[in-house]
Amino acid sequence: MNGQGLIKGLSVTIKHFFSPKITELYPEVKPKLPESVKADFDLDREKCIACGICANACPNKVITIETEKDENNKRRLKRYEMNMQYCLFCGLCAESCPTKAIITKQNFELAAYSRENTKRLLYQADKAPASETEPGAKE
Amino acid sequence: MENFFVNIAGLIRDLIAGFGLNETLVYLAMVIVKFVAVLVFVLLNVVVLVYMERRVAGFFQERLGPNRVGPQGTLQLVMDIFKLLSKEDIVPAGADKFVYKAAAYAIFVPTILVYMVIPFGKGMNVIDLNLGLFYILAISSVTTMIIFMAGWGSRNKYSLVGGMRAIAQMVSYEIPYVFSFLGVIMLTGSLKMSTIVEAQQGVWFIVLQPIAFIVFLIAGNAEINRGPFDLPEGEQELVAGYHTEYTAGRFAMFYMAEYANLLAMAAIGATVFLGGWQGPWLPGWLWFFIKMYALVFGQMWVRWTFPRIRVDHLMHLNWKVLLPVSLANIVVTGIGIKVYQMVRMMGWW
């Protein structure tokens, strides 16, 4: 019968009218990212043995590690910095770490106003833990 | 609550009469007051309608639509209007300046005039004309001319084609549009809007005239250039049709007139087919409002479902489908009325 298609079309659209919306209310509601998303890094200072494998594994030379010897002539981490503007988030650093000290996080809001702020200081020996200072926060 | 607005009108009337004016002047003043009330009603509703259209369109497409400005995006349109008014008002160099400018103001006139006879509730119309429905049809057909004024005055090929399409479409669809009301007029024996509403005390005319209602919906949709019948402003081939060249405030006028027309169409449909302000429990004006918005939602639903119809199919649908159907409906209604009268006369029922 004529007009069946019209009714079918109307019924299809009204279903979409009541179905859940796919729009993400981004700044208020954080998106649900797939597990494999790597966007930020954190360093477990207790686990890190300052071997420097992560710095070697990095294809873009993002990671700078400064070490020092302690009183037992053991290598100790002095400074761990990631220059995030060159990071391609491949995750090879986290993969290569023998003690799993460097871990990936899903906080992707890394935008910063100036080039200096893109540097991510994950550890500095004589300073308070620097990991909490999110990039872009200190304008 | 039933007579809330009527009582307000009565209060204003007493206030004006208190100035010691004679009967005619009070009547005139009341008409002006009612006119302003309707104007405010229409403009407020246009704001709501544009917001509603964008939200509904979003919902049909599984988006949310405007939801940032103000609570749930309700102030979005206010901002849009401010933006439009702050923009540069451009009159094309080659335009027929008088016609071009006049069209932007004239486009609202027939729309507002249509609202004058619509009963928003019991005793809630500006003027209850004897020829109410006829007046509506006569006035709303003037819109065609104004749209062509806009298309012609712009001196732009897209505008002109849009205006010509508007004429072809609106003049053609005027006929089934008018015929769809004829069945109702035959049943009530009156063109007066309040009589038509009162005749639907027991049963709405959508039940007695379902085919007329469908014809009215289709032809009405084509009359206001919306939904699948938006050929005069077909975006892909005509930019924006007859209002391509309009900017800033003038564009806002066309945009608002479009929605005011939509509301007028819904109001006419609610009055003629859905029993106007008749309804249980709730006050009449609220019933009217609900029915009006139900029809508006229906129009939006249709608009965001169907793709635009082709020009030749548009004419085909009108002349070969809607016109015969509406004529047949008139014949069947006439026979039905006679049979009913005969049955009553013979005392069979």
Short mmCIF file of N, CA and C in Angstrom, two decimals, chain B residues 115-184:
data_model
loop_
_atom_site.label_atom_id
_atom_site.label_comp_id
_atom_site.label_asym_id
_atom_site.label_seq_id
_atom_site.Cartn_x
_atom_site.Cartn_y
_atom_site.Cartn_z
N TYR B 115 -3.40 35.34 13.05
CA TYR B 115 -3.64 35.04 14.47
C TYR B 115 -4.84 35.81 15.04
N MET B 116 -5.27 36.85 14.30
CA MET B 116 -6.33 37.69 14.85
C MET B 116 -7.63 36.96 15.08
N VAL B 117 -7.91 35.92 14.26
CA VAL B 117 -9.20 35.25 14.39
C VAL B 117 -9.10 33.90 15.08
N ILE B 118 -7.88 33.52 15.47
CA ILE B 118 -7.74 32.18 16.06
C ILE B 118 -8.19 32.21 17.52
N PRO B 119 -9.13 31.34 17.90
CA PRO B 119 -9.56 31.31 19.30
C PRO B 119 -8.56 30.54 20.16
N PHE B 120 -7.83 31.28 20.99
CA PHE B 120 -6.82 30.63 21.83
C PHE B 120 -7.46 29.95 23.04
N GLY B 121 -8.72 30.32 23.28
CA GLY B 121 -9.47 29.72 24.38
C GLY B 121 -10.89 30.17 24.22
N LYS B 122 -11.73 29.83 25.19
CA LYS B 122 -13.12 30.24 25.07
C LYS B 122 -13.21 31.77 25.14
N GLY B 123 -13.67 32.38 24.05
CA GLY B 123 -13.77 33.84 24.01
C GLY B 123 -12.43 34.54 23.95
N MET B 124 -11.39 33.81 23.52
CA MET B 124 -10.06 34.41 23.52
C MET B 124 -9.54 34.66 22.11
N ASN B 125 -10.33 35.33 21.29
CA ASN B 125 -9.78 35.75 20.01
C ASN B 125 -9.91 37.26 19.90
N VAL B 126 -9.03 37.86 19.10
CA VAL B 126 -9.05 39.32 18.97
C VAL B 126 -10.38 39.75 18.36
N ILE B 127 -10.71 39.18 17.21
CA ILE B 127 -12.00 39.44 16.57
C ILE B 127 -12.57 38.09 16.15
N ASP B 128 -13.84 37.86 16.47
CA ASP B 128 -14.47 36.61 16.04
C ASP B 128 -15.26 36.89 14.76
N LEU B 129 -14.55 36.85 13.64
CA LEU B 129 -15.20 37.18 12.37
C LEU B 129 -16.17 36.08 11.96
N ASN B 130 -17.24 36.50 11.25
CA ASN B 130 -18.17 35.52 10.70
C ASN B 130 -17.48 34.66 9.65
N LEU B 131 -16.53 35.28 8.94
CA LEU B 131 -15.85 34.60 7.86
C LEU B 131 -14.45 34.19 8.28
N GLY B 132 -14.30 33.81 9.56
CA GLY B 132 -12.97 33.55 10.12
C GLY B 132 -12.06 32.69 9.26
N LEU B 133 -12.56 31.51 8.90
CA LEU B 133 -11.72 30.57 8.17
C LEU B 133 -11.38 31.12 6.77
N PHE B 134 -12.37 31.74 6.17
CA PHE B 134 -12.16 32.33 4.85
C PHE B 134 -11.10 33.43 4.93
N TYR B 135 -11.20 34.23 6.00
CA TYR B 135 -10.24 35.31 6.23
C TYR B 135 -8.83 34.74 6.35
N ILE B 136 -8.69 33.66 7.12
CA ILE B 136 -7.37 33.04 7.30
C ILE B 136 -6.79 32.62 5.95
N LEU B 137 -7.63 31.95 5.15
CA LEU B 137 -7.15 31.45 3.87
C LEU B 137 -6.78 32.60 2.95
N ALA B 138 -7.61 33.65 2.97
CA ALA B 138 -7.34 34.79 2.09
C ALA B 138 -6.05 35.49 2.49
N ILE B 139 -5.89 35.71 3.80
CA ILE B 139 -4.72 36.45 4.27
C ILE B 139 -3.44 35.64 4.06
N SER B 140 -3.51 34.35 4.39
CA SER B 140 -2.26 33.58 4.33
C SER B 140 -1.79 33.39 2.90
N SER B 141 -2.69 33.51 1.92
CA SER B 141 -2.23 33.36 0.54
C SER B 141 -1.45 34.58 0.07
N VAL B 142 -1.56 35.69 0.81
CA VAL B 142 -0.79 36.89 0.45
C VAL B 142 0.70 36.64 0.63
N THR B 143 1.05 35.74 1.56
CA THR B 143 2.46 35.44 1.82
C THR B 143 3.21 35.12 0.53
N THR B 144 2.53 34.45 -0.39
CA THR B 144 3.15 34.10 -1.67
C THR B 144 3.74 35.34 -2.35
N MET B 145 2.94 36.40 -2.36
CA MET B 145 3.39 37.63 -3.02
C MET B 145 4.64 38.19 -2.36
N ILE B 146 4.64 38.14 -1.03
CA ILE B 146 5.76 38.75 -0.31
C ILE B 146 7.03 37.95 -0.53
N ILE B 147 6.87 36.63 -0.57
CA ILE B 147 8.05 35.80 -0.83
C ILE B 147 8.58 36.10 -2.23
N PHE B 148 7.67 36.31 -3.16
CA PHE B 148 8.16 36.64 -4.50
C PHE B 148 8.78 38.03 -4.53
N MET B 149 8.24 38.96 -3.73
CA MET B 149 8.86 40.28 -3.61
C MET B 149 10.32 40.14 -3.17
N ALA B 150 10.54 39.30 -2.18
CA ALA B 150 11.90 39.08 -1.67
C ALA B 150 12.77 38.47 -2.76
N GLY B 151 12.23 37.48 -3.47
CA GLY B 151 13.00 36.80 -4.50
C GLY B 151 13.32 37.72 -5.66
N TRP B 152 12.35 38.56 -6.03
CA TRP B 152 12.53 39.46 -7.16
C TRP B 152 13.43 40.62 -6.77
N GLY B 153 13.20 41.18 -5.61
CA GLY B 153 13.93 42.37 -5.20
C GLY B 153 15.40 42.13 -4.98
N SER B 154 15.78 40.89 -4.67
CA SER B 154 17.19 40.61 -4.36
C SER B 154 18.08 40.71 -5.58
N ARG B 155 17.52 40.56 -6.76
CA ARG B 155 18.26 40.52 -8.02
C ARG B 155 19.40 39.49 -7.95
N ASN B 156 18.99 38.30 -7.73
CA ASN B 156 19.94 37.21 -7.59
C ASN B 156 19.24 36.00 -8.17
N LYS B 157 19.96 35.23 -8.98
CA LYS B 157 19.27 34.15 -9.68
C LYS B 157 18.71 33.12 -8.71
N TYR B 158 19.44 32.87 -7.63
CA TYR B 158 18.95 31.87 -6.67
C TYR B 158 17.67 32.37 -6.00
N SER B 159 17.69 33.65 -5.62
CA SER B 159 16.51 34.23 -4.97
C SER B 159 15.32 34.15 -5.92
N LEU B 160 15.55 34.50 -7.19
CA LEU B 160 14.46 34.53 -8.16
C LEU B 160 13.89 33.14 -8.37
N VAL B 161 14.78 32.16 -8.53
CA VAL B 161 14.29 30.79 -8.72
C VAL B 161 13.52 30.35 -7.48
N GLY B 162 14.08 30.71 -6.31
CA GLY B 162 13.38 30.36 -5.07
C GLY B 162 12.01 30.99 -5.00
N GLY B 163 11.92 32.27 -5.38
CA GLY B 163 10.63 32.95 -5.35
C GLY B 163 9.65 32.32 -6.31
N MET B 164 10.14 31.95 -7.51
CA MET B 164 9.25 31.35 -8.50
C MET B 164 8.75 29.99 -8.03
N ARG B 165 9.65 29.25 -7.43
CA ARG B 165 9.23 27.95 -6.89
C ARG B 165 8.19 28.14 -5.81
N ALA B 166 8.42 29.16 -4.98
CA ALA B 166 7.47 29.41 -3.89
C ALA B 166 6.09 29.68 -4.46
N ILE B 167 6.03 30.48 -5.52
CA ILE B 167 4.73 30.79 -6.12
C ILE B 167 4.09 29.52 -6.66
N ALA B 168 4.87 28.76 -7.45
CA ALA B 168 4.32 27.55 -8.05
C ALA B 168 3.79 26.63 -6.97
N GLN B 169 4.56 26.48 -5.90
CA GLN B 169 4.21 25.54 -4.85
C GLN B 169 3.03 26.04 -4.03
N MET B 170 3.10 27.29 -3.60
CA MET B 170 2.09 27.77 -2.67
C MET B 170 0.74 27.97 -3.35
N VAL B 171 0.76 28.44 -4.60
CA VAL B 171 -0.51 28.61 -5.31
C VAL B 171 -1.15 27.25 -5.55
N SER B 172 -0.33 26.27 -5.92
CA SER B 172 -0.89 24.94 -6.19
C SER B 172 -1.45 24.32 -4.93
N TYR B 173 -0.70 24.38 -3.85
CA TYR B 173 -1.13 23.69 -2.64
C TYR B 173 -2.24 24.42 -1.90
N GLU B 174 -2.44 25.69 -2.29
CA GLU B 174 -3.56 26.44 -1.73
C GLU B 174 -4.87 25.69 -1.95
N ILE B 175 -4.98 25.03 -3.12
CA ILE B 175 -6.26 24.45 -3.52
C ILE B 175 -6.65 23.26 -2.63
N PRO B 176 -5.80 22.22 -2.51
CA PRO B 176 -6.18 21.14 -1.57
C PRO B 176 -6.25 21.63 -0.13
N TYR B 177 -5.45 22.64 0.20
CA TYR B 177 -5.48 23.21 1.54
C TYR B 177 -6.86 23.76 1.86
N VAL B 178 -7.41 24.53 0.89
CA VAL B 178 -8.75 25.10 1.09
C VAL B 178 -9.79 23.98 1.08
N PHE B 179 -9.65 23.04 0.14
CA PHE B 179 -10.64 21.97 0.03
C PHE B 179 -10.68 21.10 1.27
N SER B 180 -9.52 20.98 1.95
CA SER B 180 -9.51 20.14 3.14
C SER B 180 -10.40 20.73 4.23
N PHE B 181 -10.59 22.06 4.20
CA PHE B 181 -11.46 22.68 5.20
C PHE B 181 -12.94 22.57 4.82
N LEU B 182 -13.20 22.34 3.53
CA LEU B 182 -14.59 22.41 3.07
C LEU B 182 -15.48 21.38 3.76
N GLY B 183 -14.91 20.17 3.98
CA GLY B 183 -15.69 19.15 4.66
C GLY B 183 -16.13 19.62 6.03
N VAL B 184 -15.20 20.23 6.74
CA VAL B 184 -15.51 20.74 8.08
C VAL B 184 -16.56 21.84 7.99
#
